[in-house]
Amino acid sequence: MRHNNKPLGTLNLTLASLLSLSTAMAFAHGDVTPQAVDTAGLTQLGEEWVDENPYRAPYENQELAIKIGDSAYNQNCARCHGLEAISGGIAPDLRNLEPGIDGDEWFKYRVINGAVRDGAVYMPRMADYLSQEALWAIRTYIESRREN
């Protein structure tokens, strides 16, 4: 058989190639492995997790924490939680976390434990990949983006 003067085998091969290419493009959206974060200049916190964000004001290097957190957030969190901490609806808008220790408690729990529903990972355990310094810097950045 022929279609538009081409054998159907050629047409099928062309369609299969296009489908294969589009599938490959769908999976080529970038590296989803958490990216390392340089926390030089921030007070190092050690292995034991602190309960409250140590980089919140009146921390003397809060602006550095925000800068580090901005970069870390946009490399590691934005693909789900939205650019500049503004959710597009895929995942919660983190700017709405409670301020202070109440929000810190939830943030700490979630980055340590991640989120799994019905066996599907909704959020990886980020503390397996990023230091608490990096994660508290991200929290500091998110707080700086909070709308009044």
PDB file of N, CA and C in Angstrom, residues 15-86:
ATOM      1  N   LEU A  15       6.694   7.950  11.646  1.00  0.00           N
ATOM      2  CA  LEU A  15       5.865   8.170  12.843  1.00  0.00           C
ATOM      3  C   LEU A  15       6.528   7.583  14.085  1.00  0.00           C
ATOM      4  N   ALA A  16       7.089   6.397  13.956  1.00  0.00           N
ATOM      5  CA  ALA A  16       7.770   5.772  15.088  1.00  0.00           C
ATOM      6  C   ALA A  16       8.971   6.606  15.526  1.00  0.00           C
ATOM      7  N   SER A  17       9.706   7.155  14.576  1.00  0.00           N
ATOM      8  CA  SER A  17      10.865   7.999  14.895  1.00  0.00           C
ATOM      9  C   SER A  17      10.440   9.258  15.623  1.00  0.00           C
ATOM     10  N   LEU A  18       9.362   9.889  15.152  1.00  0.00           N
ATOM     11  CA  LEU A  18       8.862  11.100  15.804  1.00  0.00           C
ATOM     12  C   LEU A  18       8.384  10.808  17.218  1.00  0.00           C
ATOM     13  N   LEU A  19       7.686   9.703  17.393  1.00  0.00           N
ATOM     14  CA  LEU A  19       7.215   9.328  18.720  1.00  0.00           C
ATOM     15  C   LEU A  19       8.392   9.063  19.647  1.00  0.00           C
ATOM     16  N   SER A  20       9.396   8.376  19.159  1.00  0.00           N
ATOM     17  CA  SER A  20      10.584   8.089  19.956  1.00  0.00           C
ATOM     18  C   SER A  20      11.290   9.386  20.352  1.00  0.00           C
ATOM     19  N   LEU A  21      11.425  10.314  19.420  1.00  0.00           N
ATOM     20  CA  LEU A  21      12.073  11.592  19.691  1.00  0.00           C
ATOM     21  C   LEU A  21      11.289  12.387  20.717  1.00  0.00           C
ATOM     22  N   SER A  22       9.966  12.447  20.585  1.00  0.00           N
ATOM     23  CA  SER A  22       9.164  13.217  21.541  1.00  0.00           C
ATOM     24  C   SER A  22       9.209  12.587  22.923  1.00  0.00           C
ATOM     25  N   THR A  23       9.260  11.263  23.011  1.00  0.00           N
ATOM     26  CA  THR A  23       9.379  10.586  24.299  1.00  0.00           C
ATOM     27  C   THR A  23      10.718  10.916  24.937  1.00  0.00           C
ATOM     28  N   ALA A  24      11.786  10.883  24.155  1.00  0.00           N
ATOM     29  CA  ALA A  24      13.116  11.221  24.679  1.00  0.00           C
ATOM     30  C   ALA A  24      13.153  12.656  25.167  1.00  0.00           C
ATOM     31  N   MET A  25      12.492  13.557  24.442  1.00  0.00           N
ATOM     32  CA  MET A  25      12.470  14.961  24.849  1.00  0.00           C
ATOM     33  C   MET A  25      11.709  15.122  26.153  1.00  0.00           C
ATOM     34  N   ALA A  26      10.654  14.346  26.350  1.00  0.00           N
ATOM     35  CA  ALA A  26       9.876  14.445  27.584  1.00  0.00           C
ATOM     36  C   ALA A  26      10.719  14.071  28.798  1.00  0.00           C
ATOM     37  N   PHE A  27      11.639  13.118  28.633  1.00  0.00           N
ATOM     38  CA  PHE A  27      12.484  12.706  29.741  1.00  0.00           C
ATOM     39  C   PHE A  27      13.747  13.548  29.856  1.00  0.00           C
ATOM     40  N   ALA A  28      14.013  14.411  28.930  1.00  0.00           N
ATOM     41  CA  ALA A  28      15.229  15.215  28.934  1.00  0.00           C
ATOM     42  C   ALA A  28      14.970  16.605  29.489  1.00  0.00           C
ATOM     43  N   HIS A  29      14.298  16.666  30.640  1.00  0.00           N
ATOM     44  CA  HIS A  29      13.948  17.966  31.218  1.00  0.00           C
ATOM     45  C   HIS A  29      14.975  18.454  32.216  1.00  0.00           C
ATOM     46  N   GLY A  30      16.074  17.770  32.330  1.00  0.00           N
ATOM     47  CA  GLY A  30      17.139  18.249  33.189  1.00  0.00           C
ATOM     48  C   GLY A  30      17.442  17.276  34.306  1.00  0.00           C
ATOM     49  N   ASP A  31      18.491  17.584  35.030  1.00  0.00           N
ATOM     50  CA  ASP A  31      18.949  16.758  36.124  1.00  0.00           C
ATOM     51  C   ASP A  31      18.067  17.008  37.338  1.00  0.00           C
ATOM     52  N   VAL A  32      17.418  15.978  37.834  1.00  0.00           N
ATOM     53  CA  VAL A  32      16.566  16.151  39.001  1.00  0.00           C
ATOM     54  C   VAL A  32      17.263  15.704  40.281  1.00  0.00           C
ATOM     55  N   THR A  33      18.532  15.340  40.190  1.00  0.00           N
ATOM     56  CA  THR A  33      19.308  15.025  41.373  1.00  0.00           C
ATOM     57  C   THR A  33      19.581  16.324  42.116  1.00  0.00           C
ATOM     58  N   PRO A  34      19.327  16.360  43.434  1.00  0.00           N
ATOM     59  CA  PRO A  34      19.608  17.596  44.170  1.00  0.00           C
ATOM     60  C   PRO A  34      21.036  18.078  43.935  1.00  0.00           C
ATOM     61  N   GLN A  35      21.171  19.374  43.760  1.00  0.00           N
ATOM     62  CA  GLN A  35      22.455  19.988  43.458  1.00  0.00           C
ATOM     63  C   GLN A  35      23.133  20.471  44.741  1.00  0.00           C
ATOM     64  N   ALA A  36      24.430  20.284  44.821  1.00  0.00           N
ATOM     65  CA  ALA A  36      25.207  20.683  45.994  1.00  0.00           C
ATOM     66  C   ALA A  36      25.068  22.184  46.240  1.00  0.00           C
ATOM     67  N   VAL A  37      25.160  22.564  47.503  1.00  0.00           N
ATOM     68  CA  VAL A  37      25.014  23.968  47.901  1.00  0.00           C
ATOM     69  C   VAL A  37      26.230  24.365  48.728  1.00  0.00           C
ATOM     70  N   ASP A  38      26.886  25.436  48.313  1.00  0.00           N
ATOM     71  CA  ASP A  38      28.035  25.972  49.048  1.00  0.00           C
ATOM     72  C   ASP A  38      27.517  26.894  50.146  1.00  0.00           C
ATOM     73  N   THR A  39      27.737  26.501  51.390  1.00  0.00           N
ATOM     74  CA  THR A  39      27.239  27.292  52.522  1.00  0.00           C
ATOM     75  C   THR A  39      28.362  28.048  53.238  1.00  0.00           C
ATOM     76  N   ALA A  40      29.485  28.236  52.548  1.00  0.00           N
ATOM     77  CA  ALA A  40      30.607  28.967  53.145  1.00  0.00           C
ATOM     78  C   ALA A  40      30.140  30.354  53.580  1.00  0.00           C
ATOM     79  N   GLY A  41      30.543  30.740  54.783  1.00  0.00           N
ATOM     80  CA  GLY A  41      30.165  32.044  55.327  1.00  0.00           C
ATOM     81  C   GLY A  41      29.014  31.968  56.312  1.00  0.00           C
ATOM     82  N   LEU A  42      28.287  30.849  56.303  1.00  0.00           N
ATOM     83  CA  LEU A  42      27.201  30.660  57.273  1.00  0.00           C
ATOM     84  C   LEU A  42      27.742  29.905  58.481  1.00  0.00           C
ATOM     85  N   THR A  43      27.172  30.168  59.639  1.00  0.00           N
ATOM     86  CA  THR A  43      27.524  29.411  60.833  1.00  0.00           C
ATOM     87  C   THR A  43      27.232  27.942  60.576  1.00  0.00           C
ATOM     88  N   GLN A  44      28.244  27.094  60.780  1.00  0.00           N
ATOM     89  CA  GLN A  44      28.064  25.659  60.575  1.00  0.00           C
ATOM     90  C   GLN A  44      27.370  25.067  61.797  1.00  0.00           C
ATOM     91  N   LEU A  45      26.417  24.182  61.557  1.00  0.00           N
ATOM     92  CA  LEU A  45      25.516  23.723  62.613  1.00  0.00           C
ATOM     93  C   LEU A  45      25.800  22.312  63.101  1.00  0.00           C
ATOM     94  N   GLY A  46      26.594  21.555  62.379  1.00  0.00           N
ATOM     95  CA  GLY A  46      26.901  20.195  62.796  1.00  0.00           C
ATOM     96  C   GLY A  46      25.856  19.197  62.326  1.00  0.00           C
ATOM     97  N   GLU A  47      25.972  17.987  62.821  1.00  0.00           N
ATOM     98  CA  GLU A  47      25.096  16.894  62.384  1.00  0.00           C
ATOM     99  C   GLU A  47      23.726  16.936  63.046  1.00  0.00           C
ATOM    100  N   GLU A  48      23.665  17.312  64.304  1.00  0.00           N
ATOM    101  CA  GLU A  48      22.400  17.338  65.058  1.00  0.00           C
ATOM    102  C   GLU A  48      21.533  18.514  64.596  1.00  0.00           C
ATOM    103  N   TRP A  49      20.313  18.196  64.171  1.00  0.00           N
ATOM    104  CA  TRP A  49      19.422  19.236  63.663  1.00  0.00           C
ATOM    105  C   TRP A  49      18.986  20.186  64.772  1.00  0.00           C
ATOM    106  N   VAL A  50      19.035  21.483  64.478  1.00  0.00           N
ATOM    107  CA  VAL A  50      18.500  22.485  65.401  1.00  0.00           C
ATOM    108  C   VAL A  50      16.989  22.577  65.162  1.00  0.00           C
ATOM    109  N   ASP A  51      16.260  23.070  66.162  1.00  0.00           N
ATOM    110  CA  ASP A  51      14.799  23.113  66.064  1.00  0.00           C
ATOM    111  C   ASP A  51      14.270  24.364  65.382  1.00  0.00           C
ATOM    112  N   GLU A  52      15.065  25.424  65.409  1.00  0.00           N
ATOM    113  CA  GLU A  52      14.593  26.703  64.874  1.00  0.00           C
ATOM    114  C   GLU A  52      15.607  27.242  63.874  1.00  0.00           C
ATOM    115  N   ASN A  53      15.104  27.931  62.859  1.00  0.00           N
ATOM    116  CA  ASN A  53      15.966  28.498  61.818  1.00  0.00           C
ATOM    117  C   ASN A  53      16.994  29.444  62.438  1.00  0.00           C
ATOM    118  N   PRO A  54      18.265  29.078  62.400  1.00  0.00           N
ATOM    119  CA  PRO A  54      19.288  29.923  63.021  1.00  0.00           C
ATOM    120  C   PRO A  54      19.697  31.118  62.165  1.00  0.00           C
ATOM    121  N   TYR A  55      19.232  31.182  60.927  1.00  0.00           N
ATOM    122  CA  TYR A  55      19.659  32.241  60.013  1.00  0.00           C
ATOM    123  C   TYR A  55      18.636  33.362  59.888  1.00  0.00           C
ATOM    124  N   ARG A  56      17.595  33.313  60.656  1.00  0.00           N
ATOM    125  CA  ARG A  56      16.569  34.359  60.675  1.00  0.00           C
ATOM    126  C   ARG A  56      17.100  35.546  61.488  1.00  0.00           C
ATOM    127  N   ALA A  57      16.631  36.750  61.188  1.00  0.00           N
ATOM    128  CA  ALA A  57      17.035  37.937  61.955  1.00  0.00           C
ATOM    129  C   ALA A  57      16.807  37.647  63.432  1.00  0.00           C
ATOM    130  N   PRO A  58      17.758  38.005  64.229  1.00  0.00           N
ATOM    131  CA  PRO A  58      18.848  38.964  64.059  1.00  0.00           C
ATOM    132  C   PRO A  58      20.183  38.355  63.629  1.00  0.00           C
ATOM    133  N   TYR A  59      20.178  37.199  62.964  1.00  0.00           N
ATOM    134  CA  TYR A  59      21.427  36.580  62.511  1.00  0.00           C
ATOM    135  C   TYR A  59      22.220  37.593  61.688  1.00  0.00           C
ATOM    136  N   GLU A  60      23.488  37.760  62.017  1.00  0.00           N
ATOM    137  CA  GLU A  60      24.319  38.805  61.395  1.00  0.00           C
ATOM    138  C   GLU A  60      24.544  38.602  59.904  1.00  0.00           C
ATOM    139  N   ASN A  61      24.516  37.355  59.415  1.00  0.00           N
ATOM    140  CA  ASN A  61      24.710  37.091  57.992  1.00  0.00           C
ATOM    141  C   ASN A  61      23.407  36.665  57.307  1.00  0.00           C
ATOM    142  N   GLN A  62      22.301  37.209  57.759  1.00  0.00           N
ATOM    143  CA  GLN A  62      21.008  36.821  57.199  1.00  0.00           C
ATOM    144  C   GLN A  62      20.955  37.079  55.693  1.00  0.00           C
ATOM    145  N   GLU A  63      21.500  38.182  55.223  1.00  0.00           N
ATOM    146  CA  GLU A  63      21.473  38.475  53.781  1.00  0.00           C
ATOM    147  C   GLU A  63      22.249  37.425  52.989  1.00  0.00           C
ATOM    148  N   LEU A  64      23.355  36.938  53.535  1.00  0.00           N
ATOM    149  CA  LEU A  64      24.102  35.869  52.885  1.00  0.00           C
ATOM    150  C   LEU A  64      23.266  34.587  52.873  1.00  0.00           C
ATOM    151  N   ALA A  65      22.601  34.302  53.981  1.00  0.00           N
ATOM    152  CA  ALA A  65      21.737  33.114  54.045  1.00  0.00           C
ATOM    153  C   ALA A  65      20.637  33.203  52.991  1.00  0.00           C
ATOM    154  N   ILE A  66      20.063  34.377  52.812  1.00  0.00           N
ATOM    155  CA  ILE A  66      19.025  34.562  51.796  1.00  0.00           C
ATOM    156  C   ILE A  66      19.602  34.336  50.403  1.00  0.00           C
ATOM    157  N   LYS A  67      20.787  34.866  50.153  1.00  0.00           N
ATOM    158  CA  LYS A  67      21.427  34.705  48.842  1.00  0.00           C
ATOM    159  C   LYS A  67      21.722  33.230  48.560  1.00  0.00           C
ATOM    160  N   ILE A  68      22.292  32.542  49.530  1.00  0.00           N
ATOM    161  CA  ILE A  68      22.585  31.110  49.370  1.00  0.00           C
ATOM    162  C   ILE A  68      21.276  30.339  49.204  1.00  0.00           C
ATOM    163  N   GLY A  69      20.280  30.676  50.021  1.00  0.00           N
ATOM    164  CA  GLY A  69      18.987  30.005  49.951  1.00  0.00           C
ATOM    165  C   GLY A  69      18.280  30.225  48.630  1.00  0.00           C
ATOM    166  N   ASP A  70      18.420  31.417  48.071  1.00  0.00           N
ATOM    167  CA  ASP A  70      17.827  31.735  46.762  1.00  0.00           C
ATOM    168  C   ASP A  70      18.390  30.792  45.698  1.00  0.00           C
ATOM    169  N   SER A  71      19.708  30.701  45.649  1.00  0.00           N
ATOM    170  CA  SER A  71      20.347  29.824  44.667  1.00  0.00           C
ATOM    171  C   SER A  71      19.974  28.364  44.908  1.00  0.00           C
ATOM    172  N   ALA A  72      20.052  27.936  46.158  1.00  0.00           N
ATOM    173  CA  ALA A  72      19.744  26.544  46.499  1.00  0.00           C
ATOM    174  C   ALA A  72      18.292  26.202  46.191  1.00  0.00           C
ATOM    175  N   TYR A  73      17.373  27.106  46.537  1.00  0.00           N
ATOM    176  CA  TYR A  73      15.951  26.878  46.259  1.00  0.00           C
ATOM    177  C   TYR A  73      15.718  26.735  44.754  1.00  0.00           C
ATOM    178  N   ASN A  74      16.260  27.659  43.981  1.00  0.00           N
ATOM    179  CA  ASN A  74      16.001  27.637  42.542  1.00  0.00           C
ATOM    180  C   ASN A  74      16.664  26.456  41.839  1.00  0.00           C
ATOM    181  N   GLN A  75      17.718  25.887  42.421  1.00  0.00           N
ATOM    182  CA  GLN A  75      18.339  24.688  41.862  1.00  0.00           C
ATOM    183  C   GLN A  75      17.630  23.413  42.287  1.00  0.00           C
ATOM    184  N   ASN A  76      17.050  23.409  43.476  1.00  0.00           N
ATOM    185  CA  ASN A  76      16.563  22.163  44.055  1.00  0.00           C
ATOM    186  C   ASN A  76      15.071  22.094  44.335  1.00  0.00           C
ATOM    187  N   CYS A  77      14.398  23.200  44.407  1.00  0.00           N
ATOM    188  CA  CYS A  77      12.997  23.196  44.845  1.00  0.00           C
ATOM    189  C   CYS A  77      12.035  23.784  43.810  1.00  0.00           C
ATOM    190  N   ALA A  78      12.541  24.687  42.987  1.00  0.00           N
ATOM    191  CA  ALA A  78      11.673  25.459  42.089  1.00  0.00           C
ATOM    192  C   ALA A  78      10.931  24.603  41.077  1.00  0.00           C
ATOM    193  N   ARG A  79      11.514  23.484  40.658  1.00  0.00           N
ATOM    194  CA  ARG A  79      10.850  22.671  39.626  1.00  0.00           C
ATOM    195  C   ARG A  79       9.493  22.185  40.106  1.00  0.00           C
ATOM    196  N   CYS A  80       9.306  22.049  41.421  1.00  0.00           N
ATOM    197  CA  CYS A  80       7.994  21.636  41.950  1.00  0.00           C
ATOM    198  C   CYS A  80       7.274  22.775  42.661  1.00  0.00           C
ATOM    199  N   HIS A  81       8.017  23.558  43.438  1.00  0.00           N
ATOM    200  CA  HIS A  81       7.393  24.592  44.273  1.00  0.00           C
ATOM    201  C   HIS A  81       7.331  25.959  43.604  1.00  0.00           C
ATOM    202  N   GLY A  82       7.855  26.088  42.382  1.00  0.00           N
ATOM    203  CA  GLY A  82       7.717  27.318  41.618  1.00  0.00           C
ATOM    204  C   GLY A  82       8.912  28.244  41.694  1.00  0.00           C
ATOM    205  N   LEU A  83       9.172  28.933  40.578  1.00  0.00           N
ATOM    206  CA  LEU A  83      10.260  29.907  40.523  1.00  0.00           C
ATOM    207  C   LEU A  83      10.021  31.029  41.523  1.00  0.00           C
ATOM    208  N   GLU A  84      11.091  31.479  42.119  1.00  0.00           N
ATOM    209  CA  GLU A  84      11.064  32.555  43.104  1.00  0.00           C
ATOM    210  C   GLU A  84      10.085  32.274  44.241  1.00  0.00           C
ATOM    211  N   ALA A  85       9.891  30.986  44.532  1.00  0.00           N
ATOM    212  CA  ALA A  85       9.035  30.515  45.628  1.00  0.00           C
ATOM    213  C   ALA A  85       7.553  30.817  45.407  1.00  0.00           C
ATOM    214  N   ILE A  86       7.162  31.013  44.155  1.00  0.00           N
ATOM    215  CA  ILE A  86       5.750  31.243  43.827  1.00  0.00           C
ATOM    216  C   ILE A  86       5.236  29.971  43.173  1.00  0.00           C
TER     217      ILE A  86
END
